PDB file of C-alpha atoms in Angstrom:
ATOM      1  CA  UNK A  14     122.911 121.466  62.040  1.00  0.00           C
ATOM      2  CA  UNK A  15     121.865 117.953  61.510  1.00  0.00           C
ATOM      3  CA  UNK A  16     119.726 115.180  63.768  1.00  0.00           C
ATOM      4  CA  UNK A  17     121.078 111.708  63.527  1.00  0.00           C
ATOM      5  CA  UNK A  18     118.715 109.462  64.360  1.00  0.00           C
ATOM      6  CA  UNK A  19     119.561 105.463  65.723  1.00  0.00           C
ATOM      7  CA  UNK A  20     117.373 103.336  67.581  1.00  0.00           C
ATOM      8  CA  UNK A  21     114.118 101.116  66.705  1.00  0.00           C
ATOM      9  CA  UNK A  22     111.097 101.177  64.637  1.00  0.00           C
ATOM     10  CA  UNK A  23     110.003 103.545  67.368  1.00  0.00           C
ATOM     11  CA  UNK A  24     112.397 106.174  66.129  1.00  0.00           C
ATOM     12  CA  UNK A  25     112.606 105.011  62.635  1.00  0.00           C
ATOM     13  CA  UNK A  26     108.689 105.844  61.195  1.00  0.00           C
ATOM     14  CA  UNK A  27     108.305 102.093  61.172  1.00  0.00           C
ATOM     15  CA  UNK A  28     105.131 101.352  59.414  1.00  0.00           C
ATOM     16  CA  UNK A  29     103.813 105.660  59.178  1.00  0.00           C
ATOM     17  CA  UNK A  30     103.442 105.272  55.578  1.00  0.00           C
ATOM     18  CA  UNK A  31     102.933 101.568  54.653  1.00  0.00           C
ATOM     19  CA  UNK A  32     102.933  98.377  56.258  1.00  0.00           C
ATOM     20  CA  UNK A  33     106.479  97.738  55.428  1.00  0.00           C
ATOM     21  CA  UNK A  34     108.851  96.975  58.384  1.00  0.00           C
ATOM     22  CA  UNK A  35     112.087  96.967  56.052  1.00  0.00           C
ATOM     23  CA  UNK A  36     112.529  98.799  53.265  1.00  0.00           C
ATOM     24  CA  UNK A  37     113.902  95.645  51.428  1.00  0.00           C
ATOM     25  CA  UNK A  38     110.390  93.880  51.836  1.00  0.00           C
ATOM     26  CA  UNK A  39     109.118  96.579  49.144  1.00  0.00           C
ATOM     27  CA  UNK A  40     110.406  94.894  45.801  1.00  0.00           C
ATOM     28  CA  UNK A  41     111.157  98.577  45.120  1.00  0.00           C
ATOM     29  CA  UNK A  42     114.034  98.362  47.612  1.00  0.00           C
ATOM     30  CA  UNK A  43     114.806  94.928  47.635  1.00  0.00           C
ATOM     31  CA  UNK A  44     118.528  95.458  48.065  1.00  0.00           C
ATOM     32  CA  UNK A  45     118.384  97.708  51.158  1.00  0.00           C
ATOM     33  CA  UNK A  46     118.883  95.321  53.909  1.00  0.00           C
ATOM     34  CA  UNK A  47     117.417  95.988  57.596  1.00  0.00           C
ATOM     35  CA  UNK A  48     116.603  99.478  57.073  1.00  0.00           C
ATOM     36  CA  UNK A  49     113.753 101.904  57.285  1.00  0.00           C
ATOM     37  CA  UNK A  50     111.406 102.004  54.699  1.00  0.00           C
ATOM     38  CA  UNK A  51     112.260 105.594  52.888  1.00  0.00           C
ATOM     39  CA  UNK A  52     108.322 106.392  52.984  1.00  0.00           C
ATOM     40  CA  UNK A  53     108.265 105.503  56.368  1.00  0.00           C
ATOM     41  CA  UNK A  54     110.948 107.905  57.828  1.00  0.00           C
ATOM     42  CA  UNK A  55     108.816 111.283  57.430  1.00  0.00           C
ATOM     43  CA  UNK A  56     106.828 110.158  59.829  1.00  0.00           C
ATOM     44  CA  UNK A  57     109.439 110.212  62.814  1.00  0.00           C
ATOM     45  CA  UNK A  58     108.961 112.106  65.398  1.00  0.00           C
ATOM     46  CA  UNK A  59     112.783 113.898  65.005  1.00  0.00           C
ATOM     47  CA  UNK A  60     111.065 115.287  61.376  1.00  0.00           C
ATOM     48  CA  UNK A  61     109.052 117.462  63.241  1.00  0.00           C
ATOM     49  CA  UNK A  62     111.837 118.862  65.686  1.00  0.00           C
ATOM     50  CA  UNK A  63     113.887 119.209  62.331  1.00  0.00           C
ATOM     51  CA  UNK A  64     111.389 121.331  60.982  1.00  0.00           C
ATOM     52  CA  UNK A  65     111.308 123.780  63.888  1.00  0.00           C
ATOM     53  CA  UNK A  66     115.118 124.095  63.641  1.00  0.00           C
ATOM     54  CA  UNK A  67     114.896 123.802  59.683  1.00  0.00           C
ATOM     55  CA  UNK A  68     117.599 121.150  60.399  1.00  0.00           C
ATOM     56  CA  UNK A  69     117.974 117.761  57.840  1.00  0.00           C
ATOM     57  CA  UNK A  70     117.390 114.790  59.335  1.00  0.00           C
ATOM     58  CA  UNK A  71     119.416 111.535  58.977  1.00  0.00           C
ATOM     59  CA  UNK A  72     117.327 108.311  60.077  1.00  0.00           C
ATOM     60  CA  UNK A  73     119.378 104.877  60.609  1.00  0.00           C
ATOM     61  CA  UNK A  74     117.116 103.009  63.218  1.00  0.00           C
ATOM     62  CA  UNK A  75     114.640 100.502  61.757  1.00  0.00           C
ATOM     63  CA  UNK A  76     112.358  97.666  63.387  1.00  0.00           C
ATOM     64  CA  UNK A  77     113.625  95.889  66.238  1.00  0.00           C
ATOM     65  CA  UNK A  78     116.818  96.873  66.082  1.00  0.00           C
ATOM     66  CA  UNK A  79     118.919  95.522  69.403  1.00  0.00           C
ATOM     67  CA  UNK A  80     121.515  96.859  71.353  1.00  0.00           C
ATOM     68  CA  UNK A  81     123.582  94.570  70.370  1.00  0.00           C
ATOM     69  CA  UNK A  82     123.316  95.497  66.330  1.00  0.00           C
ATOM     70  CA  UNK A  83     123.344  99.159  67.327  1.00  0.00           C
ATOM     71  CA  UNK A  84     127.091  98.745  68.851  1.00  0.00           C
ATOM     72  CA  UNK A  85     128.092  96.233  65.976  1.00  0.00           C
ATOM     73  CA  UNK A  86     126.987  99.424  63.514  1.00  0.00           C
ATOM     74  CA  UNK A  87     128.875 101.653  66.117  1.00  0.00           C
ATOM     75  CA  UNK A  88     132.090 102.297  63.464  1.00  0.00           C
ATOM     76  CA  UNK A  89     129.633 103.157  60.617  1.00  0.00           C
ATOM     77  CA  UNK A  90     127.547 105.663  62.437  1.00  0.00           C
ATOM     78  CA  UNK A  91     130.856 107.360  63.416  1.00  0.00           C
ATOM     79  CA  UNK A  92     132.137 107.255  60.016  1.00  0.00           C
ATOM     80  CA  UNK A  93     128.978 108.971  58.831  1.00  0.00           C
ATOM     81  CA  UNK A  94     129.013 111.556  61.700  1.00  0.00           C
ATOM     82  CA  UNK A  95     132.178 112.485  60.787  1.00  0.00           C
ATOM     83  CA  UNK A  96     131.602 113.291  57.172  1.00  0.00           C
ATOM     84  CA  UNK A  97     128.873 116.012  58.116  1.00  0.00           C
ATOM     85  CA  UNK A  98     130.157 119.062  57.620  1.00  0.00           C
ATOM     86  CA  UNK A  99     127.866 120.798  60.511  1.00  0.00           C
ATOM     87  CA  UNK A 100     127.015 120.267  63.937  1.00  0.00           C
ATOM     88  CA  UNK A 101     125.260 117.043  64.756  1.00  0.00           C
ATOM     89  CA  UNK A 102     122.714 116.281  67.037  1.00  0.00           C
ATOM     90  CA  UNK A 103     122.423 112.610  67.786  1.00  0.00           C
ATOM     91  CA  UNK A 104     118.870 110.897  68.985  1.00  0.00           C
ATOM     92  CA  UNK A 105     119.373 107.068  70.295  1.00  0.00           C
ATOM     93  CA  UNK A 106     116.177 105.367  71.464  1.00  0.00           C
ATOM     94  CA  UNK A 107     117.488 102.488  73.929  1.00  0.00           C
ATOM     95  CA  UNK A 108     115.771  99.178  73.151  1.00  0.00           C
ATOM     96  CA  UNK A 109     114.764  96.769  75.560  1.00  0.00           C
ATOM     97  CA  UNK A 110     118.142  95.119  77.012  1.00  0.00           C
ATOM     98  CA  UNK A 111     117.281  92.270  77.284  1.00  0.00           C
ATOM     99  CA  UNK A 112     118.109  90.974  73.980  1.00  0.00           C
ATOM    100  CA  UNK A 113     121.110  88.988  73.261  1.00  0.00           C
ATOM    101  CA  UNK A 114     123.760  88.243  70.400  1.00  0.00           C
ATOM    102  CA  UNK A 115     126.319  84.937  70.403  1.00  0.00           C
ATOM    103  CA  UNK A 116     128.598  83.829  68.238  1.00  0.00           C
ATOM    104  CA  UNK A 117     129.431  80.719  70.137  1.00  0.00           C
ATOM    105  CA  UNK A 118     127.202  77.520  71.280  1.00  0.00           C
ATOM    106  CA  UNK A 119     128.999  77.933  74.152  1.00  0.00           C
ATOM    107  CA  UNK A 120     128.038  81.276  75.500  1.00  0.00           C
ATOM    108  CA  UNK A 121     124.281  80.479  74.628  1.00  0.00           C
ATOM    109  CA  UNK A 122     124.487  76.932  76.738  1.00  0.00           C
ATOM    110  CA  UNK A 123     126.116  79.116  79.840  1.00  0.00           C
ATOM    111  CA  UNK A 124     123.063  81.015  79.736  1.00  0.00           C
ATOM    112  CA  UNK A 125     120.274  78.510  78.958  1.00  0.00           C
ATOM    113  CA  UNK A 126     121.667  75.606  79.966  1.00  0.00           C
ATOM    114  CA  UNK A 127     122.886  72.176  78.181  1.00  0.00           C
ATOM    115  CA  UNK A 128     121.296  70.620  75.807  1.00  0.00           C
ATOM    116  CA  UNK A 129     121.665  68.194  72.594  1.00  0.00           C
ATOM    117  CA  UNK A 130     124.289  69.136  70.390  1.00  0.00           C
ATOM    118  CA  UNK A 131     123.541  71.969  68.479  1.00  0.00           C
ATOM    119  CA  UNK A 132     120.488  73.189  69.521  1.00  0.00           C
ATOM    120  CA  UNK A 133     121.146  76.450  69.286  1.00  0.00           C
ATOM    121  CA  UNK A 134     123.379  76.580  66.204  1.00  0.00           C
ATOM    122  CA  UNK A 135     120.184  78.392  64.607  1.00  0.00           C
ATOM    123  CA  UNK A 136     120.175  81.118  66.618  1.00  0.00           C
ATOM    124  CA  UNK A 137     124.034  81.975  66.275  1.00  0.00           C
ATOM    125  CA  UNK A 138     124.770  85.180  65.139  1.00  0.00           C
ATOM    126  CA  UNK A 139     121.218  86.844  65.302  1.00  0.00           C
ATOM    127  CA  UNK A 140     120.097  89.588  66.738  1.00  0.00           C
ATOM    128  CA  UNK A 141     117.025  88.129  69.459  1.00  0.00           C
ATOM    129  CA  UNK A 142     114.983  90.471  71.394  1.00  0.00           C
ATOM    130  CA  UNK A 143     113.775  86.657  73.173  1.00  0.00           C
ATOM    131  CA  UNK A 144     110.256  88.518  73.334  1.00  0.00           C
ATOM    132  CA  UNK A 145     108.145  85.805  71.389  1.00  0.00           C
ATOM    133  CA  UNK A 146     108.225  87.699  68.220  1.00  0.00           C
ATOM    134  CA  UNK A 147     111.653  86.878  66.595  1.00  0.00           C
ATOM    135  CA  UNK A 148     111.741  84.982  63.207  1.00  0.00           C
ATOM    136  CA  UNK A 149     112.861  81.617  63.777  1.00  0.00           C
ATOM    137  CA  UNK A 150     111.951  78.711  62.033  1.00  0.00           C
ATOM    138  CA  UNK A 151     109.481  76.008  62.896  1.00  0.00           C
ATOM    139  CA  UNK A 152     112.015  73.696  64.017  1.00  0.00           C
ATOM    140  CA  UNK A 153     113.540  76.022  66.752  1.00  0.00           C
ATOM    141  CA  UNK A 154     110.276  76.856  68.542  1.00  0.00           C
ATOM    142  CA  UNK A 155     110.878  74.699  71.325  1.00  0.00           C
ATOM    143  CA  UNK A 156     114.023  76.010  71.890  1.00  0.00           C
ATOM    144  CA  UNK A 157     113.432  79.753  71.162  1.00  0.00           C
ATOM    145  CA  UNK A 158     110.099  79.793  73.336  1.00  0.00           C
ATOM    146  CA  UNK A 159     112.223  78.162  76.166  1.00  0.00           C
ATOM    147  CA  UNK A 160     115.045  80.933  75.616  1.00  0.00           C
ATOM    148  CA  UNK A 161     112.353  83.164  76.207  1.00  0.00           C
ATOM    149  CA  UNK A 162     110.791  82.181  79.336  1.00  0.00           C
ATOM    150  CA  UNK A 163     114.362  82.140  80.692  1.00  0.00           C
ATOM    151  CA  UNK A 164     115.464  85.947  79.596  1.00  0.00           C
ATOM    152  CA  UNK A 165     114.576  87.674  82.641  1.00  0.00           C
ATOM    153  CA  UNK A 166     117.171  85.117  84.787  1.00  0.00           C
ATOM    154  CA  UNK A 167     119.811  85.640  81.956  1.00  0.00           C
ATOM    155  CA  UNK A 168     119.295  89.341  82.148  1.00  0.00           C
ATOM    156  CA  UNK A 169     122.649  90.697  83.131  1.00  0.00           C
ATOM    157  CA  UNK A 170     121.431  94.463  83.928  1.00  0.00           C
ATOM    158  CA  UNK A 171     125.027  96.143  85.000  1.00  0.00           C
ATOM    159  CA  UNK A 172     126.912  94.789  81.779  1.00  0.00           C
ATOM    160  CA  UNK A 173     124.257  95.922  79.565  1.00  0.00           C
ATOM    161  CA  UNK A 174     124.295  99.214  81.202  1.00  0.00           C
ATOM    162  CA  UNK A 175     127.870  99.539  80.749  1.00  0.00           C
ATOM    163  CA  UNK A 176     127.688  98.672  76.979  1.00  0.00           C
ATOM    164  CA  UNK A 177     125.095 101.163  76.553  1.00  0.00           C
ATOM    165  CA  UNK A 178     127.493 104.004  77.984  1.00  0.00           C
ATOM    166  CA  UNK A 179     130.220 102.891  76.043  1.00  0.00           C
ATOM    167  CA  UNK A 180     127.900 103.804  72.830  1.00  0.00           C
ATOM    168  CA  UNK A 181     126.678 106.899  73.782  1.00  0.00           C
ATOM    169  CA  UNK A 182     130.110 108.231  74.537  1.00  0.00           C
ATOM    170  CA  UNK A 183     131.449 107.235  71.645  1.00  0.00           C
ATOM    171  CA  UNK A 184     128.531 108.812  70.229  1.00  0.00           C
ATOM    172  CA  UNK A 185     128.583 112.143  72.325  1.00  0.00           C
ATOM    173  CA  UNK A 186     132.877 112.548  71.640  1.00  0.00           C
ATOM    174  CA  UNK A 187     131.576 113.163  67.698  1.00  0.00           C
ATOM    175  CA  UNK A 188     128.683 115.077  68.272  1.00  0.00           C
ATOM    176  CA  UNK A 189     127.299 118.575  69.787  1.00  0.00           C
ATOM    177  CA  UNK A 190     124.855 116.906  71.606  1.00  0.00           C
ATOM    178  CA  UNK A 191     123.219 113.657  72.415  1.00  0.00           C
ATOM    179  CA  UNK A 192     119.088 112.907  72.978  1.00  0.00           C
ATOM    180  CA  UNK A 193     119.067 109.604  74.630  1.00  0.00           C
ATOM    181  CA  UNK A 194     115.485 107.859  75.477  1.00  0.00           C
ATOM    182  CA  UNK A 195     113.963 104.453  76.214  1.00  0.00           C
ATOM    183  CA  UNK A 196     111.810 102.577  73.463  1.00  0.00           C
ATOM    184  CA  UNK A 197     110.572  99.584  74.750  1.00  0.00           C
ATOM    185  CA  UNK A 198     112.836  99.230  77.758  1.00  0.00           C
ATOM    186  CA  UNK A 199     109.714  99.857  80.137  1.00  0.00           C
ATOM    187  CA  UNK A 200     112.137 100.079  83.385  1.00  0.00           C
ATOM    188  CA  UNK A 201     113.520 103.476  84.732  1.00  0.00           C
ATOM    189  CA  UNK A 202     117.857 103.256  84.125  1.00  0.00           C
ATOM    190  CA  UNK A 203     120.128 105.142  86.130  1.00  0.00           C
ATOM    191  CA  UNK A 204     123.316 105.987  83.614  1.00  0.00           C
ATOM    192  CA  UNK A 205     126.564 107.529  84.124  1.00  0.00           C
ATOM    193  CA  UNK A 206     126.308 110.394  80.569  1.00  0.00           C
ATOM    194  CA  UNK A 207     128.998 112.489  79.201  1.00  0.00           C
ATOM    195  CA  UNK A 208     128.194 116.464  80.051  1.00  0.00           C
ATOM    196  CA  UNK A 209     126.739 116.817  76.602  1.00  0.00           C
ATOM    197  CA  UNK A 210     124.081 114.171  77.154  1.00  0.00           C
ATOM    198  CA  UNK A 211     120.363 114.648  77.889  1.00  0.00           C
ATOM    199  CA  UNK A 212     118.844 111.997  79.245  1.00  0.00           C
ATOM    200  CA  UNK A 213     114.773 111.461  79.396  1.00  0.00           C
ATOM    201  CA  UNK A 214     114.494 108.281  81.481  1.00  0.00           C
ATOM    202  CA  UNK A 215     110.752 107.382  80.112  1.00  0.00           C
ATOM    203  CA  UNK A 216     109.654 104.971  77.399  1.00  0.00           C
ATOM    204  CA  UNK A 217     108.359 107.100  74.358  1.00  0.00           C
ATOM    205  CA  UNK A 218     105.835 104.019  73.995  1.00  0.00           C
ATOM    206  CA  UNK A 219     104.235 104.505  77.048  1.00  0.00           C
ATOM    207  CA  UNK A 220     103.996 107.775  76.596  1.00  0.00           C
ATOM    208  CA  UNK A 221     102.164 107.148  73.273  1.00  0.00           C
ATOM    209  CA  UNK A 222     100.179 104.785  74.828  1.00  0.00           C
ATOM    210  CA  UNK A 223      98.411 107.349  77.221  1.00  0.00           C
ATOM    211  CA  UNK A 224      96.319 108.941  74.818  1.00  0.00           C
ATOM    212  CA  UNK A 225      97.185 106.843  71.632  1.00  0.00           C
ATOM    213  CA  UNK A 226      96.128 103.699  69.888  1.00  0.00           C
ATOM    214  CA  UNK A 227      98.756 101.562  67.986  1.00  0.00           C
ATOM    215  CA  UNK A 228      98.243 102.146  64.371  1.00  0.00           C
ATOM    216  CA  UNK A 229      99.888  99.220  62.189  1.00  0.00           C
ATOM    217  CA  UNK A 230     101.942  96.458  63.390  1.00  0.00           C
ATOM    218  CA  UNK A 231     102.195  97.922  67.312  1.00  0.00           C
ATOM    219  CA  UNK A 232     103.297 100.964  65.717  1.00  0.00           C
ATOM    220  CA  UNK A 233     101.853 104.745  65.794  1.00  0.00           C
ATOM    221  CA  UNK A 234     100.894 106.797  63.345  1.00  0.00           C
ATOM    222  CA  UNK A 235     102.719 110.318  62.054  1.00  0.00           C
ATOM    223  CA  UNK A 236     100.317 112.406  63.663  1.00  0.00           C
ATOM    224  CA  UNK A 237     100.754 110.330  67.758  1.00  0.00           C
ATOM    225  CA  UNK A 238     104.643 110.722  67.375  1.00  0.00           C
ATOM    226  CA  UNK A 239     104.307 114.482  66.790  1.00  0.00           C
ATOM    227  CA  UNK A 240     103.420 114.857  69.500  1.00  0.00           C
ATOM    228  CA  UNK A 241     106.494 113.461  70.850  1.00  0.00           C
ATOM    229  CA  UNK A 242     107.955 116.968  70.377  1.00  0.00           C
ATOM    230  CA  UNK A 243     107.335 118.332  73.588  1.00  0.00           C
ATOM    231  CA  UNK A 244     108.990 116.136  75.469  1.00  0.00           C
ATOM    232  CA  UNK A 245     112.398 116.557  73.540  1.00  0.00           C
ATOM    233  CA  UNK A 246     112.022 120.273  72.376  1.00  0.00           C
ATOM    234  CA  UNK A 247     113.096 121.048  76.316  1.00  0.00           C
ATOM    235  CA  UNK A 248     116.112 119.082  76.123  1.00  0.00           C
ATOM    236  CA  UNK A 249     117.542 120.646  73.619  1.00  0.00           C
ATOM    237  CA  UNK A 250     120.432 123.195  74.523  1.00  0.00           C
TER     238      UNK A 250
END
């Protein structure tokens, strides 16, 4: 048996072992694009349910990663699942869904509205979580910081719902079983799950945040997420 692991920095490690959010920012791994740090990903909280069921475990989340990059790695993940020779047990940690990914100026001025011509051509074809914290460059502030005063009216709940089921079936039709959990969507979800889904419908950063400080970067250390382990141990079957 193996546990796949996709989602965010929350899932990933991000930041256990050194302040690295990518591994490509460590000159060490400078060619491993938008990925976990490999220090980082012992500190997961799946390591410590792979240890109890002396089962590898295969991390592909990293920092901030959206919804909308998790479905465009959709055919990769599969291809990987389906070159494991054992059972798999996939984890996916839902992001907040409020992010957004265009690749037209169009679609971005029927959700923010009209403005000069090209305004948004910077922000084509990137993943944005619209929380304040995306990279952008100096130029685009204006814009970006409007974008994200207006994310909660562009929210479109239902179709990012749907999306999200799409994954995790396509997920769950490759795979014995299917841990699915919120990140940093804070609100409660109601989801329509394949039989072989478990569902735990609370944000594994609030939970932290009960009886843990953030460690580096908003993150937690290796010893907070352990504890983690409780609250998925009983959902697995």
């Amino acid at each position: 048996m193996i546990l796949y692991s996709i989602g965010d920095g929350y899932t990933s490690g991000c930041c256990t072992a050194n302040q690295y959010l990518y591994a490509s920012d460590d000159k060490k791994y400078f060619g491993m694009h938008h990925v976990e740090h490999p220090d980082n990903r012992p500190g997961s909280f799946i390591n410590p349910i792979g240890e109890i069921y002396k089962a590898p475990v295969m991390i592909v989340g990293c920092h901030r990663k959206t919804l909308e990059e998790m479905i465009g790695e959709l055919d990769s993940y599969k291809a990987q699942i389906k070159e494991i020779n054992q059972e798999v047990i996939a984890f996916i940690g839902i992001p907040d869904l409020r992010s957004i990914f265009s690749i037209e100026h169009k679609q971005l001025e029927n959700l923010f509205g009209k403005g000069s011509e090209g305004m948004y051509n910077s922000f084509l074809e990137k993943w944005l979580m619209l929380d304040g914290m995306d990279i952008i460059d100096d130029n685009d502030a204006d814009t970006y910081f409007e974008m994200c005063q207006l994310r909660d009216k562009v929210y479109e709940p239902h179709k990012k719902v749907y999306q999200l089921e799409q994954f995790i079936k396509e997920i769950s039709n490759i795979t014995k079983q299917v841990i699915v959990y919120r990140t940093t969507h804070k609100e409660s979800l109601k989801l329509n799950l394949p039989e072989n889904v478990s569902f735990l419908n609370e944000s594994i950063v609030d939970i932290l945040a009960e009886n843990h400080e953030p460690y580096r970067k908003g993150y937690y250390d290796a010893e907070a997420y352990k504890t983690l382990r409780h609250n998925f141990l009983k959902l697995l079957r």
